[in-house]
């Protein structure tokens, strides 16, 4: 499929999606949303792909939802099309998705990064929810996901002042998992994704589902869920292979990859 706003490639077992609207700092319009969801669903269905990386340019991961598209929007347009709801499809992807963020990740860009499973940031990354400066508020999860990830005080600070957070602060408060030099970002993200893709895919998908469950439920329920899923893993060939390989001091050859 030919895409207009993203570049879609595979590197070994990793699917790589690069936002490609340099003239608008990768602002997210409806076409980007449609194309991103289509590309992710293709990777989800492709047995040769075990993990996905979503990235932008060195200057901008994405500078937000497309303000020029939204400028003339009316309430009835936004309500009837359930504006932004289409992005939720991203959170139904069961394979792991890493956001590799350099430059600006603002508004919808920050929210897109937070919809991924974890964020690797370049040293020049800047995160923010500046919607308040435009007379609105976050609409793609910023008030909810950011609060769960970094806590109320910092989320309030970001959403109410619209200020940006640099990569060091983002790592300190747990928004990103690691910070790397700008020039190493793609390699580090592809390396992490490649490692994940070398493991048993059902085990990876179950682990992703279990971590995500912790945001949806109580600790007691989450622990019970984890234990039940863990028990079910003893039905996987890959459990047997992984543990046998360890005992035999060899590299496992997982069947379900
Ligand atoms: C549309 C955008 C854009 C955006 C940048 N551009 N951000 N177009 N939507 N979100 C365009 C600019 O208009 C300009 O094009 C080109 O990209 C380069 O941007 P500059 O501003 O010239 O670059 P620079 O001076 O380096 O400043 C970078 C920046 C600034 C600090 C990131 O662009 C900026 O503040 N952008 C908006 C960030 C923002 O407010 N994001 C939140 C959006 S709302 P032209 O052709 O004009 O030169 C959102 C959720 C909405 O995400 C939820 C509410 C319902």
PDB file of C-alpha atoms and ligand atoms in Angstrom:
ATOM      1  CA  UNK A   1       0.000   0.000   0.000  1.00  0.00           C
ATOM      2  CA  UNK A   2       1.304   3.481  -0.875  1.00  0.00           C
ATOM      3  CA  UNK A   3       1.288   5.939   2.023  1.00  0.00           C
ATOM      4  CA  UNK A   4       1.239   9.716   1.826  1.00  0.00           C
ATOM      5  CA  UNK A   5       2.197  10.725   5.367  1.00  0.00           C
ATOM      6  CA  UNK A   6       4.262   7.837   6.747  1.00  0.00           C
ATOM      7  CA  UNK A   7       7.128   5.617   5.565  1.00  0.00           C
ATOM      8  CA  UNK A   8       6.697   1.934   6.311  1.00  0.00           C
ATOM      9  CA  UNK A   9       9.632  -0.492   6.264  1.00  0.00           C
ATOM     10  CA  UNK A  10      10.749  -3.716   7.875  1.00  0.00           C
ATOM     11  CA  UNK A  11      14.206  -4.325   9.354  1.00  0.00           C
ATOM     12  CA  UNK A  12      14.620  -8.045   9.990  1.00  0.00           C
ATOM     13  CA  UNK A  13      11.695  -8.880  12.311  1.00  0.00           C
ATOM     14  CA  UNK A  14      10.947  -5.247  13.214  1.00  0.00           C
ATOM     15  CA  UNK A  15       8.285  -3.117  11.551  1.00  0.00           C
ATOM     16  CA  UNK A  16       9.366   0.532  11.315  1.00  0.00           C
ATOM     17  CA  UNK A  17       6.881   3.382  10.808  1.00  0.00           C
ATOM     18  CA  UNK A  18       8.302   6.883  10.275  1.00  0.00           C
ATOM     19  CA  UNK A  19       6.010   9.912  10.374  1.00  0.00           C
ATOM     20  CA  UNK A  20       6.709  11.904   7.230  1.00  0.00           C
ATOM     21  CA  UNK A  21       5.116  15.355   7.088  1.00  0.00           C
ATOM     22  CA  UNK A  22       8.288  17.418   7.506  1.00  0.00           C
ATOM     23  CA  UNK A  23       6.600  20.626   6.290  1.00  0.00           C
ATOM     24  CA  UNK A  24       4.230  20.451   9.295  1.00  0.00           C
ATOM     25  CA  UNK A  25       6.637  18.959  11.875  1.00  0.00           C
ATOM     26  CA  UNK A  26       4.703  15.684  11.520  1.00  0.00           C
ATOM     27  CA  UNK A  27       1.435  17.207  12.722  1.00  0.00           C
ATOM     28  CA  UNK A  28      -1.202  14.522  12.998  1.00  0.00           C
ATOM     29  CA  UNK A  29      -4.170  14.882  10.653  1.00  0.00           C
ATOM     30  CA  UNK A  30      -6.846  12.386   9.701  1.00  0.00           C
ATOM     31  CA  UNK A  31      -4.708  10.899   6.913  1.00  0.00           C
ATOM     32  CA  UNK A  32      -1.832  10.230   9.333  1.00  0.00           C
ATOM     33  CA  UNK A  33      -4.253   8.530  11.698  1.00  0.00           C
ATOM     34  CA  UNK A  34      -5.768   6.360   8.978  1.00  0.00           C
ATOM     35  CA  UNK A  35      -2.372   5.416   7.557  1.00  0.00           C
ATOM     36  CA  UNK A  36      -0.785   4.738  10.953  1.00  0.00           C
ATOM     37  CA  UNK A  37      -3.625   2.440  11.979  1.00  0.00           C
ATOM     38  CA  UNK A  38      -3.521   0.622   8.612  1.00  0.00           C
ATOM     39  CA  UNK A  39       0.258   0.108   8.814  1.00  0.00           C
ATOM     40  CA  UNK A  40       0.062  -1.142  12.394  1.00  0.00           C
ATOM     41  CA  UNK A  41      -2.744  -3.544  11.514  1.00  0.00           C
ATOM     42  CA  UNK A  42      -0.672  -4.875   8.594  1.00  0.00           C
ATOM     43  CA  UNK A  43       2.288  -5.489  10.907  1.00  0.00           C
ATOM     44  CA  UNK A  44      -0.048  -7.086  13.444  1.00  0.00           C
ATOM     45  CA  UNK A  45      -1.178  -9.564  10.772  1.00  0.00           C
ATOM     46  CA  UNK A  46       2.337 -10.212   9.429  1.00  0.00           C
ATOM     47  CA  UNK A  47       3.891 -13.296  11.029  1.00  0.00           C
ATOM     48  CA  UNK A  48       7.346 -12.076   9.975  1.00  0.00           C
ATOM     49  CA  UNK A  49       7.080  -9.050  12.315  1.00  0.00           C
ATOM     50  CA  UNK A  50       7.570  -9.445  16.067  1.00  0.00           C
ATOM     51  CA  UNK A  51       7.809  -5.824  17.250  1.00  0.00           C
ATOM     52  CA  UNK A  52       7.176  -2.334  15.890  1.00  0.00           C
ATOM     53  CA  UNK A  53       8.972   1.017  16.168  1.00  0.00           C
ATOM     54  CA  UNK A  54       7.164   4.313  15.569  1.00  0.00           C
ATOM     55  CA  UNK A  55       9.390   7.331  15.006  1.00  0.00           C
ATOM     56  CA  UNK A  56       9.553  10.819  13.466  1.00  0.00           C
ATOM     57  CA  UNK A  57      12.381  13.098  12.379  1.00  0.00           C
ATOM     58  CA  UNK A  58      15.319  14.481  14.331  1.00  0.00           C
ATOM     59  CA  UNK A  59      13.446  17.781  14.762  1.00  0.00           C
ATOM     60  CA  UNK A  60       9.990  16.441  15.555  1.00  0.00           C
ATOM     61  CA  UNK A  61       8.398  13.180  16.528  1.00  0.00           C
ATOM     62  CA  UNK A  62       5.102  15.036  16.054  1.00  0.00           C
ATOM     63  CA  UNK A  63       4.252  18.641  16.964  1.00  0.00           C
ATOM     64  CA  UNK A  64       0.675  17.751  17.781  1.00  0.00           C
ATOM     65  CA  UNK A  65      -2.667  17.367  16.133  1.00  0.00           C
ATOM     66  CA  UNK A  66      -2.891  19.425  12.941  1.00  0.00           C
ATOM     67  CA  UNK A  67      -3.954  22.870  14.140  1.00  0.00           C
ATOM     68  CA  UNK A  68      -4.717  23.994  10.582  1.00  0.00           C
ATOM     69  CA  UNK A  69      -7.147  21.081  10.197  1.00  0.00           C
ATOM     70  CA  UNK A  70      -8.795  21.849  13.556  1.00  0.00           C
ATOM     71  CA  UNK A  71      -8.979  25.628  13.191  1.00  0.00           C
ATOM     72  CA  UNK A  72     -12.347  25.665  11.418  1.00  0.00           C
ATOM     73  CA  UNK A  73     -13.797  22.652  13.162  1.00  0.00           C
ATOM     74  CA  UNK A  74     -17.178  23.043  14.870  1.00  0.00           C
ATOM     75  CA  UNK A  75     -18.490  21.183  17.871  1.00  0.00           C
ATOM     76  CA  UNK A  76     -20.912  19.218  15.722  1.00  0.00           C
ATOM     77  CA  UNK A  77     -18.092  18.139  13.330  1.00  0.00           C
ATOM     78  CA  UNK A  78     -15.941  16.995  16.252  1.00  0.00           C
ATOM     79  CA  UNK A  79     -18.803  15.194  17.986  1.00  0.00           C
ATOM     80  CA  UNK A  80     -20.279  13.474  14.939  1.00  0.00           C
ATOM     81  CA  UNK A  81     -16.943  12.150  13.703  1.00  0.00           C
ATOM     82  CA  UNK A  82     -15.902  11.345  17.296  1.00  0.00           C
ATOM     83  CA  UNK A  83     -12.722  13.285  16.526  1.00  0.00           C
ATOM     84  CA  UNK A  84      -9.533  11.449  17.654  1.00  0.00           C
ATOM     85  CA  UNK A  85     -11.407   8.252  18.634  1.00  0.00           C
ATOM     86  CA  UNK A  86      -9.844   6.488  15.636  1.00  0.00           C
ATOM     87  CA  UNK A  87      -6.460   6.622  17.378  1.00  0.00           C
ATOM     88  CA  UNK A  88      -7.773   4.186  19.975  1.00  0.00           C
ATOM     89  CA  UNK A  89      -7.309   1.429  17.366  1.00  0.00           C
ATOM     90  CA  UNK A  90      -3.602   1.746  18.112  1.00  0.00           C
ATOM     91  CA  UNK A  91      -4.118   0.505  21.616  1.00  0.00           C
ATOM     92  CA  UNK A  92      -5.715  -2.688  20.291  1.00  0.00           C
ATOM     93  CA  UNK A  93      -2.460  -3.758  18.598  1.00  0.00           C
ATOM     94  CA  UNK A  94      -1.191  -6.760  20.557  1.00  0.00           C
ATOM     95  CA  UNK A  95       2.400  -6.754  19.333  1.00  0.00           C
ATOM     96  CA  UNK A  96       4.752  -4.407  21.198  1.00  0.00           C
ATOM     97  CA  UNK A  97       5.235  -0.874  19.886  1.00  0.00           C
ATOM     98  CA  UNK A  98       8.206   1.302  20.861  1.00  0.00           C
ATOM     99  CA  UNK A  99       8.064   5.070  20.327  1.00  0.00           C
ATOM    100  CA  UNK A 100      11.486   6.442  19.342  1.00  0.00           C
ATOM    101  CA  UNK A 101      11.176  10.164  20.057  1.00  0.00           C
ATOM    102  CA  UNK A 102      13.566  12.915  18.945  1.00  0.00           C
ATOM    103  CA  UNK A 103      12.652  16.602  18.979  1.00  0.00           C
ATOM    104  CA  UNK A 104       9.131  17.787  19.667  1.00  0.00           C
ATOM    105  CA  UNK A 105       6.485  15.406  20.981  1.00  0.00           C
ATOM    106  CA  UNK A 106       3.751  17.916  21.738  1.00  0.00           C
ATOM    107  CA  UNK A 107       0.019  17.606  22.249  1.00  0.00           C
ATOM    108  CA  UNK A 108      -1.178  14.720  20.100  1.00  0.00           C
ATOM    109  CA  UNK A 109       2.498  13.856  19.477  1.00  0.00           C
ATOM    110  CA  UNK A 110       3.104  13.293  23.183  1.00  0.00           C
ATOM    111  CA  UNK A 111      -0.184  11.398  23.359  1.00  0.00           C
ATOM    112  CA  UNK A 112       0.782   9.221  20.377  1.00  0.00           C
ATOM    113  CA  UNK A 113       4.088   8.373  22.073  1.00  0.00           C
ATOM    114  CA  UNK A 114       2.194   7.464  25.244  1.00  0.00           C
ATOM    115  CA  UNK A 115      -0.098   5.125  23.271  1.00  0.00           C
ATOM    116  CA  UNK A 116       3.002   3.084  22.435  1.00  0.00           C
ATOM    117  CA  UNK A 117       4.252   0.517  24.964  1.00  0.00           C
ATOM    118  CA  UNK A 118       7.346   2.424  25.939  1.00  0.00           C
ATOM    119  CA  UNK A 119       9.264   5.488  24.865  1.00  0.00           C
ATOM    120  CA  UNK A 120      12.963   5.724  24.062  1.00  0.00           C
ATOM    121  CA  UNK A 121      13.923   9.386  23.872  1.00  0.00           C
ATOM    122  CA  UNK A 122      16.799  11.175  22.191  1.00  0.00           C
ATOM    123  CA  UNK A 123      18.628  13.776  24.287  1.00  0.00           C
ATOM    124  CA  UNK A 124      16.917  16.574  22.303  1.00  0.00           C
ATOM    125  CA  UNK A 125      13.380  15.279  22.919  1.00  0.00           C
ATOM    126  CA  UNK A 126      10.803  17.721  24.274  1.00  0.00           C
ATOM    127  CA  UNK A 127       7.462  16.565  25.591  1.00  0.00           C
ATOM    128  CA  UNK A 128       4.474  18.764  26.288  1.00  0.00           C
ATOM    129  CA  UNK A 129       0.716  19.171  26.330  1.00  0.00           C
ATOM    130  CA  UNK A 130       0.417  22.761  25.049  1.00  0.00           C
ATOM    131  CA  UNK A 131      -3.276  22.545  24.101  1.00  0.00           C
ATOM    132  CA  UNK A 132      -4.152  25.066  26.820  1.00  0.00           C
ATOM    133  CA  UNK A 133      -2.236  27.717  24.868  1.00  0.00           C
ATOM    134  CA  UNK A 134      -4.660  27.112  21.972  1.00  0.00           C
ATOM    135  CA  UNK A 135      -7.747  27.489  24.131  1.00  0.00           C
ATOM    136  CA  UNK A 136      -8.410  23.762  24.448  1.00  0.00           C
ATOM    137  CA  UNK A 137      -7.167  20.751  26.426  1.00  0.00           C
ATOM    138  CA  UNK A 138      -5.646  17.358  25.533  1.00  0.00           C
ATOM    139  CA  UNK A 139      -8.013  15.196  23.499  1.00  0.00           C
ATOM    140  CA  UNK A 140      -6.047  12.031  22.695  1.00  0.00           C
ATOM    141  CA  UNK A 141      -5.346  10.764  26.212  1.00  0.00           C
ATOM    142  CA  UNK A 142      -3.013  13.432  27.622  1.00  0.00           C
ATOM    143  CA  UNK A 143      -5.060  14.212  30.722  1.00  0.00           C
ATOM    144  CA  UNK A 144      -5.460  10.487  31.476  1.00  0.00           C
ATOM    145  CA  UNK A 145      -2.307   8.632  30.359  1.00  0.00           C
ATOM    146  CA  UNK A 146       0.138  11.370  31.373  1.00  0.00           C
ATOM    147  CA  UNK A 147      -1.427  11.481  34.849  1.00  0.00           C
ATOM    148  CA  UNK A 148      -1.107   7.713  35.277  1.00  0.00           C
ATOM    149  CA  UNK A 149       2.497   7.754  34.015  1.00  0.00           C
ATOM    150  CA  UNK A 150       3.934  10.758  35.857  1.00  0.00           C
ATOM    151  CA  UNK A 151       1.436  11.463  38.657  1.00  0.00           C
ATOM    152  CA  UNK A 152      -1.032  14.256  39.291  1.00  0.00           C
ATOM    153  CA  UNK A 153       1.303  17.110  40.169  1.00  0.00           C
ATOM    154  CA  UNK A 154       3.457  16.947  37.066  1.00  0.00           C
ATOM    155  CA  UNK A 155       0.499  16.152  34.782  1.00  0.00           C
ATOM    156  CA  UNK A 156      -1.360  19.197  36.116  1.00  0.00           C
ATOM    157  CA  UNK A 157       1.766  21.321  35.639  1.00  0.00           C
ATOM    158  CA  UNK A 158       2.123  20.141  32.006  1.00  0.00           C
ATOM    159  CA  UNK A 159      -1.570  20.437  31.086  1.00  0.00           C
ATOM    160  CA  UNK A 160      -2.229  23.752  32.850  1.00  0.00           C
ATOM    161  CA  UNK A 161       0.954  25.682  32.013  1.00  0.00           C
ATOM    162  CA  UNK A 162       1.599  24.093  28.609  1.00  0.00           C
ATOM    163  CA  UNK A 163       5.343  24.029  29.342  1.00  0.00           C
ATOM    164  CA  UNK A 164       7.706  21.526  27.730  1.00  0.00           C
ATOM    165  CA  UNK A 165       9.658  18.834  29.564  1.00  0.00           C
ATOM    166  CA  UNK A 166      13.131  17.863  28.346  1.00  0.00           C
ATOM    167  CA  UNK A 167      14.379  14.281  27.978  1.00  0.00           C
ATOM    168  CA  UNK A 168      16.183  14.256  31.330  1.00  0.00           C
ATOM    169  CA  UNK A 169      13.047  15.344  33.191  1.00  0.00           C
ATOM    170  CA  UNK A 170      10.950  12.866  31.209  1.00  0.00           C
ATOM    171  CA  UNK A 171      13.270  10.041  32.234  1.00  0.00           C
ATOM    172  CA  UNK A 172      13.351  11.217  35.844  1.00  0.00           C
ATOM    173  CA  UNK A 173       9.579  11.132  36.123  1.00  0.00           C
ATOM    174  CA  UNK A 174       9.148   7.820  34.321  1.00  0.00           C
ATOM    175  CA  UNK A 175       7.601   9.065  31.094  1.00  0.00           C
ATOM    176  CA  UNK A 176      10.433   7.545  29.048  1.00  0.00           C
ATOM    177  CA  UNK A 177      12.321   4.348  29.664  1.00  0.00           C
ATOM    178  CA  UNK A 178      15.744   5.536  28.478  1.00  0.00           C
ATOM    179  CA  UNK A 179      17.518   8.495  26.911  1.00  0.00           C
ATOM    180  CA  UNK A 180      20.126   8.080  24.183  1.00  0.00           C
ATOM    181  CA  UNK A 181      22.204  10.440  21.986  1.00  0.00           C
ATOM    182  CA  UNK A 182      20.209  11.737  18.986  1.00  0.00           C
ATOM    183  CA  UNK A 183      22.429   9.940  16.503  1.00  0.00           C
ATOM    184  CA  UNK A 184      21.894   6.597  18.232  1.00  0.00           C
ATOM    185  CA  UNK A 185      18.109   6.805  18.592  1.00  0.00           C
ATOM    186  CA  UNK A 186      17.047   4.672  15.637  1.00  0.00           C
ATOM    187  CA  UNK A 187      19.715   2.071  16.211  1.00  0.00           C
ATOM    188  CA  UNK A 188      18.866   1.770  19.926  1.00  0.00           C
ATOM    189  CA  UNK A 189      15.127   1.531  19.263  1.00  0.00           C
ATOM    190  CA  UNK A 190      15.615  -1.037  16.496  1.00  0.00           C
ATOM    191  CA  UNK A 191      17.968  -2.992  18.731  1.00  0.00           C
ATOM    192  CA  UNK A 192      15.430  -3.068  21.577  1.00  0.00           C
ATOM    193  CA  UNK A 193      12.633  -4.032  19.186  1.00  0.00           C
ATOM    194  CA  UNK A 194      14.853  -6.674  17.553  1.00  0.00           C
ATOM    195  CA  UNK A 195      15.575  -8.194  20.932  1.00  0.00           C
ATOM    196  CA  UNK A 196      11.870  -8.331  21.796  1.00  0.00           C
ATOM    197  CA  UNK A 197      11.169  -9.867  18.373  1.00  0.00           C
ATOM    198  CA  UNK A 198      13.668 -12.631  19.069  1.00  0.00           C
ATOM    199  CA  UNK A 199      11.585 -13.913  22.004  1.00  0.00           C
ATOM    200  CA  UNK A 200       8.472 -16.055  21.976  1.00  0.00           C
ATOM    201  CA  UNK A 201       5.757 -13.845  20.460  1.00  0.00           C
ATOM    202  CA  UNK A 202       2.881 -15.249  22.541  1.00  0.00           C
ATOM    203  CA  UNK A 203       4.956 -14.748  25.718  1.00  0.00           C
ATOM    204  CA  UNK A 204       5.716 -11.160  24.671  1.00  0.00           C
ATOM    205  CA  UNK A 205       2.069 -10.461  23.859  1.00  0.00           C
ATOM    206  CA  UNK A 206       0.881 -11.919  27.166  1.00  0.00           C
ATOM    207  CA  UNK A 207       3.452  -9.859  29.097  1.00  0.00           C
ATOM    208  CA  UNK A 208       2.293  -6.696  27.287  1.00  0.00           C
ATOM    209  CA  UNK A 209      -1.320  -7.497  28.073  1.00  0.00           C
ATOM    210  CA  UNK A 210      -0.520  -8.135  31.735  1.00  0.00           C
ATOM    211  CA  UNK A 211       1.386  -4.862  32.199  1.00  0.00           C
ATOM    212  CA  UNK A 212      -1.442  -2.971  30.493  1.00  0.00           C
ATOM    213  CA  UNK A 213      -3.937  -4.681  32.775  1.00  0.00           C
ATOM    214  CA  UNK A 214      -2.279  -3.008  35.762  1.00  0.00           C
ATOM    215  CA  UNK A 215      -3.667   0.314  34.527  1.00  0.00           C
ATOM    216  CA  UNK A 216      -7.199  -1.025  34.360  1.00  0.00           C
ATOM    217  CA  UNK A 217      -7.699  -2.916  37.584  1.00  0.00           C
ATOM    218  CA  UNK A 218      -6.975  -3.295  41.314  1.00  0.00           C
ATOM    219  CA  UNK A 219      -3.675  -4.790  42.532  1.00  0.00           C
ATOM    220  CA  UNK A 220      -5.391  -7.953  43.841  1.00  0.00           C
ATOM    221  CA  UNK A 221      -7.232  -8.524  40.551  1.00  0.00           C
ATOM    222  CA  UNK A 222      -4.117  -7.735  38.548  1.00  0.00           C
ATOM    223  CA  UNK A 223      -2.017 -10.202  40.525  1.00  0.00           C
ATOM    224  CA  UNK A 224      -4.636 -12.925  40.083  1.00  0.00           C
ATOM    225  CA  UNK A 225      -4.773 -12.179  36.346  1.00  0.00           C
ATOM    226  CA  UNK A 226      -0.978 -12.318  36.114  1.00  0.00           C
ATOM    227  CA  UNK A 227      -0.832 -15.652  37.900  1.00  0.00           C
ATOM    228  CA  UNK A 228      -3.498 -17.234  35.693  1.00  0.00           C
ATOM    229  CA  UNK A 229      -1.774 -16.040  32.503  1.00  0.00           C
ATOM    230  CA  UNK A 230       1.562 -17.228  33.877  1.00  0.00           C
ATOM    231  CA  UNK A 231       0.079 -20.688  34.561  1.00  0.00           C
ATOM    232  CA  UNK A 232      -1.266 -20.836  30.998  1.00  0.00           C
ATOM    233  CA  UNK A 233       2.256 -20.324  29.669  1.00  0.00           C
ATOM    234  CA  UNK A 234       3.124 -23.871  30.662  1.00  0.00           C
ATOM    235  CA  UNK A 235       0.958 -24.896  27.700  1.00  0.00           C
ATOM    236  CA  UNK A 236       3.370 -23.150  25.307  1.00  0.00           C
ATOM    237  CA  UNK A 237       6.047 -25.083  23.416  1.00  0.00           C
ATOM    238  CA  UNK A 238       8.181 -22.015  23.917  1.00  0.00           C
ATOM    239  CA  UNK A 239       8.165 -22.361  27.722  1.00  0.00           C
ATOM    240  CA  UNK A 240       9.558 -25.842  27.363  1.00  0.00           C
ATOM    241  CA  UNK A 241      12.100 -24.729  24.765  1.00  0.00           C
ATOM    242  CA  UNK A 242      13.198 -21.649  26.754  1.00  0.00           C
ATOM    243  CA  UNK A 243      13.781 -23.556  29.981  1.00  0.00           C
ATOM    244  CA  UNK A 244      15.344 -26.582  28.280  1.00  0.00           C
ATOM    245  CA  UNK A 245      17.732 -24.321  26.381  1.00  0.00           C
ATOM    246  CA  UNK A 246      18.778 -22.676  29.644  1.00  0.00           C
ATOM    247  CA  UNK A 247      19.470 -26.044  31.273  1.00  0.00           C
ATOM    248  CA  UNK A 248      21.354 -27.264  28.179  1.00  0.00           C
ATOM    249  CA  UNK A 249      23.344 -23.992  28.060  1.00  0.00           C
ATOM    250  CA  UNK A 250      22.266 -23.109  24.497  1.00  0.00           C
ATOM    251  CA  UNK A 251      20.307 -20.364  22.779  1.00  0.00           C
ATOM    252  CA  UNK A 252      16.569 -21.112  22.666  1.00  0.00           C
ATOM    253  CA  UNK A 253      14.970 -21.653  19.312  1.00  0.00           C
ATOM    254  CA  UNK A 254      11.479 -20.342  19.930  1.00  0.00           C
ATOM    255  CA  UNK A 255       8.878 -21.837  17.641  1.00  0.00           C
ATOM    256  CA  UNK A 256       6.321 -19.042  17.874  1.00  0.00           C
ATOM    257  CA  UNK A 257       8.135 -15.996  16.665  1.00  0.00           C
TER     258      UNK A 257
HETATM  259  C1  LIG B   1      -0.111  22.175  12.072  1.00  0.00           C
HETATM  260  C2  LIG B   1       2.060  22.746  12.503  1.00  0.00           C
HETATM  261  C3  LIG B   1       1.962  22.232  13.824  1.00  0.00           C
HETATM  262  C4  LIG B   1       0.710  21.682  14.230  1.00  0.00           C
HETATM  263  C5  LIG B   1       3.950  23.008  13.550  1.00  0.00           C
HETATM  264  N1  LIG B   1       3.312  23.202  12.374  1.00  0.00           N
HETATM  265  N2  LIG B   1       3.145  22.430  14.443  1.00  0.00           N
HETATM  266  N3  LIG B   1       1.034  22.700  11.647  1.00  0.00           N
HETATM  267  N4  LIG B   1      -0.297  21.672  13.312  1.00  0.00           N
HETATM  268  N5  LIG B   1       0.517  21.150  15.425  1.00  0.00           N
HETATM  269  C6  LIG B   1       3.838  23.814  11.156  1.00  0.00           C
HETATM  270  C7  LIG B   1       4.003  25.315  11.285  1.00  0.00           C
HETATM  271  O1  LIG B   1       2.779  25.973  11.052  1.00  0.00           O
HETATM  272  C8  LIG B   1       5.011  25.592  10.215  1.00  0.00           C
HETATM  273  O2  LIG B   1       4.418  25.569   8.936  1.00  0.00           O
HETATM  274  C9  LIG B   1       5.908  24.365  10.256  1.00  0.00           C
HETATM  275  O3  LIG B   1       5.139  23.335  10.908  1.00  0.00           O
HETATM  276  C10 LIG B   1       7.167  24.596  11.076  1.00  0.00           C
HETATM  277  O4  LIG B   1       6.775  25.077  12.336  1.00  0.00           O
HETATM  278  P1  LIG B   1       7.416  26.378  13.026  1.00  0.00           P
HETATM  279  O5  LIG B   1       6.450  26.848  14.074  1.00  0.00           O
HETATM  280  O6  LIG B   1       7.844  27.368  11.994  1.00  0.00           O
HETATM  281  O7  LIG B   1       8.722  25.746  13.692  1.00  0.00           O
HETATM  282  P2  LIG B   1       9.512  26.260  14.981  1.00  0.00           P
HETATM  283  O8  LIG B   1       9.608  27.757  14.995  1.00  0.00           O
HETATM  284  O9  LIG B   1      10.768  25.460  15.020  1.00  0.00           O
HETATM  285  O10 LIG B   1       8.592  25.854  16.243  1.00  0.00           O
HETATM  286  C11 LIG B   1       8.350  24.495  16.534  1.00  0.00           C
HETATM  287  C12 LIG B   1       7.174  24.375  17.524  1.00  0.00           C
HETATM  288  C13 LIG B   1       5.941  25.125  16.959  1.00  0.00           C
HETATM  289  C14 LIG B   1       7.571  24.946  18.885  1.00  0.00           C
HETATM  290  C15 LIG B   1       6.885  22.867  17.705  1.00  0.00           C
HETATM  291  O11 LIG B   1       5.737  24.712  15.628  1.00  0.00           O
HETATM  292  C16 LIG B   1       4.669  24.879  17.724  1.00  0.00           C
HETATM  293  O12 LIG B   1       4.453  25.435  18.804  1.00  0.00           O
HETATM  294  N6  LIG B   1       3.762  24.065  17.134  1.00  0.00           N
HETATM  295  C17 LIG B   1       2.461  23.799  17.725  1.00  0.00           C
HETATM  296  C18 LIG B   1       2.589  22.885  18.906  1.00  0.00           C
HETATM  297  C19 LIG B   1       1.215  22.614  19.554  1.00  0.00           C
HETATM  298  O13 LIG B   1       0.554  23.554  20.027  1.00  0.00           O
HETATM  299  N7  LIG B   1       0.807  21.369  19.513  1.00  0.00           N
HETATM  300  C20 LIG B   1      -0.482  20.964  20.102  1.00  0.00           C
HETATM  301  C21 LIG B   1      -1.500  20.940  19.012  1.00  0.00           C
HETATM  302  S1  LIG B   1      -3.117  20.554  19.656  1.00  0.00           S
HETATM  303  P3  LIG B   1       4.159  26.934   8.069  1.00  0.00           P
HETATM  304  O14 LIG B   1       3.692  26.417   6.749  1.00  0.00           O
HETATM  305  O15 LIG B   1       3.104  27.673   8.807  1.00  0.00           O
HETATM  306  O16 LIG B   1       5.471  27.632   8.050  1.00  0.00           O
HETATM  307  C22 LIG B   1      -3.102  18.890  19.908  1.00  0.00           C
HETATM  308  C23 LIG B   1      -4.292  18.194  20.539  1.00  0.00           C
HETATM  309  C24 LIG B   1      -5.522  18.916  20.349  1.00  0.00           C
HETATM  310  O17 LIG B   1      -2.209  18.227  19.629  1.00  0.00           O
HETATM  311  C25 LIG B   1      -6.565  18.402  21.239  1.00  0.00           C
HETATM  312  C26 LIG B   1      -7.707  19.366  21.314  1.00  0.00           C
HETATM  313  C27 LIG B   1      -8.995  18.872  20.736  1.00  0.00           C
END
